[in-house]
Amino acid sequence: MTLHKKLAAEASAFKAGRKTLRGPSDRDTFVVEPDPDSVGLWRIRIQPTKGPSEIIPGLSYPEMNRRRLELSDRGFLGKVDGDAG
């Protein structure tokens, strides 16, 4: 299961009252950048302090913004490279 799916599952469980959310450490980060393999699309690189990094490629601008906001709401520190706005 990828990290973003785990985060979504944890958020759903929290909303249902089944458990508390796992808060990321202050060093868990993500970077939004233009996807070098797809013109006009974006990718998000997630780097947790524990475990492997994950790249979510081929995101349209609205999808990239939605995922960026989800990660920010979870406490991940974000950085935008390029023209990702």
PDB file of C-alpha atoms in Angstrom:
ATOM      1  CA  MET A   1       0.000   0.000   0.000  1.00  0.00           C
ATOM      2  CA  THR A   2       1.432   3.377  -0.957  1.00  0.00           C
ATOM      3  CA  LEU A   3       1.870   6.191   1.522  1.00  0.00           C
ATOM      4  CA  HIS A   4      -0.935   8.374   0.166  1.00  0.00           C
ATOM      5  CA  LYS A   5      -3.353   5.423   0.373  1.00  0.00           C
ATOM      6  CA  LYS A   6      -2.240   4.786   3.964  1.00  0.00           C
ATOM      7  CA  LEU A   7      -2.849   8.445   4.815  1.00  0.00           C
ATOM      8  CA  ALA A   8      -6.317   8.327   3.273  1.00  0.00           C
ATOM      9  CA  ALA A   9      -7.132   5.119   5.179  1.00  0.00           C
ATOM     10  CA  GLU A  10      -5.936   6.651   8.454  1.00  0.00           C
ATOM     11  CA  ALA A  11      -8.015   9.780   7.869  1.00  0.00           C
ATOM     12  CA  SER A  12     -11.122   7.662   7.155  1.00  0.00           C
ATOM     13  CA  ALA A  13     -10.552   5.606  10.302  1.00  0.00           C
ATOM     14  CA  PHE A  14     -10.095   8.761  12.358  1.00  0.00           C
ATOM     15  CA  LYS A  15     -13.323  10.294  11.023  1.00  0.00           C
ATOM     16  CA  ALA A  16     -15.120   7.068  11.919  1.00  0.00           C
ATOM     17  CA  GLY A  17     -13.726   7.321  15.460  1.00  0.00           C
ATOM     18  CA  ARG A  18     -11.735   4.092  15.259  1.00  0.00           C
ATOM     19  CA  LYS A  19      -8.283   5.436  16.053  1.00  0.00           C
ATOM     20  CA  THR A  20      -6.153   8.523  16.363  1.00  0.00           C
ATOM     21  CA  LEU A  21      -4.262   9.974  13.449  1.00  0.00           C
ATOM     22  CA  ARG A  22      -0.557   9.307  13.140  1.00  0.00           C
ATOM     23  CA  GLY A  23       1.085  12.692  13.026  1.00  0.00           C
ATOM     24  CA  PRO A  24       4.090  13.056  10.778  1.00  0.00           C
ATOM     25  CA  SER A  25       7.318  14.211  12.348  1.00  0.00           C
ATOM     26  CA  ASP A  26       8.543  17.728  11.734  1.00  0.00           C
ATOM     27  CA  ARG A  27      10.969  16.301   9.172  1.00  0.00           C
ATOM     28  CA  ASP A  28       8.368  14.546   6.987  1.00  0.00           C
ATOM     29  CA  THR A  29       8.294  16.534   3.762  1.00  0.00           C
ATOM     30  CA  PHE A  30       6.928  16.602   0.250  1.00  0.00           C
ATOM     31  CA  VAL A  31       7.966  18.484  -2.875  1.00  0.00           C
ATOM     32  CA  VAL A  32       5.669  19.513  -5.726  1.00  0.00           C
ATOM     33  CA  GLU A  33       7.482  19.773  -9.046  1.00  0.00           C
ATOM     34  CA  PRO A  34       6.779  19.620 -12.775  1.00  0.00           C
ATOM     35  CA  ASP A  35       6.691  16.003 -13.963  1.00  0.00           C
ATOM     36  CA  PRO A  36       9.728  15.602 -16.243  1.00  0.00           C
ATOM     37  CA  ASP A  37       8.053  12.702 -18.084  1.00  0.00           C
ATOM     38  CA  SER A  38       4.754  14.470 -18.877  1.00  0.00           C
ATOM     39  CA  VAL A  39       4.397  17.963 -20.323  1.00  0.00           C
ATOM     40  CA  GLY A  40       1.910  20.058 -18.356  1.00  0.00           C
ATOM     41  CA  LEU A  41       1.571  17.578 -15.481  1.00  0.00           C
ATOM     42  CA  TRP A  42       2.960  17.600 -11.944  1.00  0.00           C
ATOM     43  CA  ARG A  43       4.391  15.091  -9.530  1.00  0.00           C
ATOM     44  CA  ILE A  44       4.655  15.008  -5.749  1.00  0.00           C
ATOM     45  CA  ARG A  45       7.708  13.514  -4.069  1.00  0.00           C
ATOM     46  CA  ILE A  46       6.902  12.405  -0.487  1.00  0.00           C
ATOM     47  CA  GLN A  47       9.852  11.825   1.856  1.00  0.00           C
ATOM     48  CA  PRO A  48       8.863  10.512   5.299  1.00  0.00           C
ATOM     49  CA  THR A  49      11.502  10.306   8.017  1.00  0.00           C
ATOM     50  CA  LYS A  50      10.940   6.544   8.200  1.00  0.00           C
ATOM     51  CA  GLY A  51      10.504   4.373   5.170  1.00  0.00           C
ATOM     52  CA  PRO A  52      11.107   4.890   1.484  1.00  0.00           C
ATOM     53  CA  SER A  53      10.235   8.001  -0.452  1.00  0.00           C
ATOM     54  CA  GLU A  54       7.322   7.874  -2.847  1.00  0.00           C
ATOM     55  CA  ILE A  55       6.664   9.702  -6.105  1.00  0.00           C
ATOM     56  CA  ILE A  56       3.115  10.336  -7.291  1.00  0.00           C
ATOM     57  CA  PRO A  57       3.537  11.173 -11.022  1.00  0.00           C
ATOM     58  CA  GLY A  58       1.249  12.468 -13.753  1.00  0.00           C
ATOM     59  CA  LEU A  59      -1.034  14.721 -11.712  1.00  0.00           C
ATOM     60  CA  SER A  60      -3.180  17.395 -13.314  1.00  0.00           C
ATOM     61  CA  TYR A  61      -3.048  20.803 -11.642  1.00  0.00           C
ATOM     62  CA  PRO A  62      -6.354  20.335  -9.699  1.00  0.00           C
ATOM     63  CA  GLU A  63      -5.358  16.828  -8.540  1.00  0.00           C
ATOM     64  CA  MET A  64      -1.891  18.048  -7.522  1.00  0.00           C
ATOM     65  CA  ASN A  65      -3.436  20.872  -5.490  1.00  0.00           C
ATOM     66  CA  ARG A  66      -5.881  18.501  -3.771  1.00  0.00           C
ATOM     67  CA  ARG A  67      -3.118  16.087  -2.748  1.00  0.00           C
ATOM     68  CA  ARG A  68      -0.812  18.932  -1.698  1.00  0.00           C
ATOM     69  CA  LEU A  69      -3.526  20.294   0.598  1.00  0.00           C
ATOM     70  CA  GLU A  70      -4.198  16.819   2.052  1.00  0.00           C
ATOM     71  CA  LEU A  71      -0.513  16.408   2.921  1.00  0.00           C
ATOM     72  CA  SER A  72      -0.328  19.920   4.390  1.00  0.00           C
ATOM     73  CA  ASP A  73      -3.424  19.254   6.495  1.00  0.00           C
ATOM     74  CA  ARG A  74      -1.696  16.147   7.862  1.00  0.00           C
ATOM     75  CA  GLY A  75       1.280  18.243   8.969  1.00  0.00           C
ATOM     76  CA  PHE A  76       3.765  17.434   6.234  1.00  0.00           C
ATOM     77  CA  LEU A  77       6.034  20.346   5.358  1.00  0.00           C
ATOM     78  CA  GLY A  78       5.678  21.184   1.688  1.00  0.00           C
ATOM     79  CA  LYS A  79       7.828  22.873  -0.868  1.00  0.00           C
ATOM     80  CA  VAL A  80       6.927  23.878  -4.405  1.00  0.00           C
ATOM     81  CA  ASP A  81       9.571  23.741  -7.149  1.00  0.00           C
ATOM     82  CA  GLY A  82       9.153  25.327 -10.566  1.00  0.00           C
ATOM     83  CA  ASP A  83       5.850  26.928 -11.511  1.00  0.00           C
ATOM     84  CA  ALA A  84       3.634  24.638  -9.424  1.00  0.00           C
ATOM     85  CA  GLY A  85       2.149  27.657  -7.582  1.00  0.00           C
TER      86      GLY A  85
END
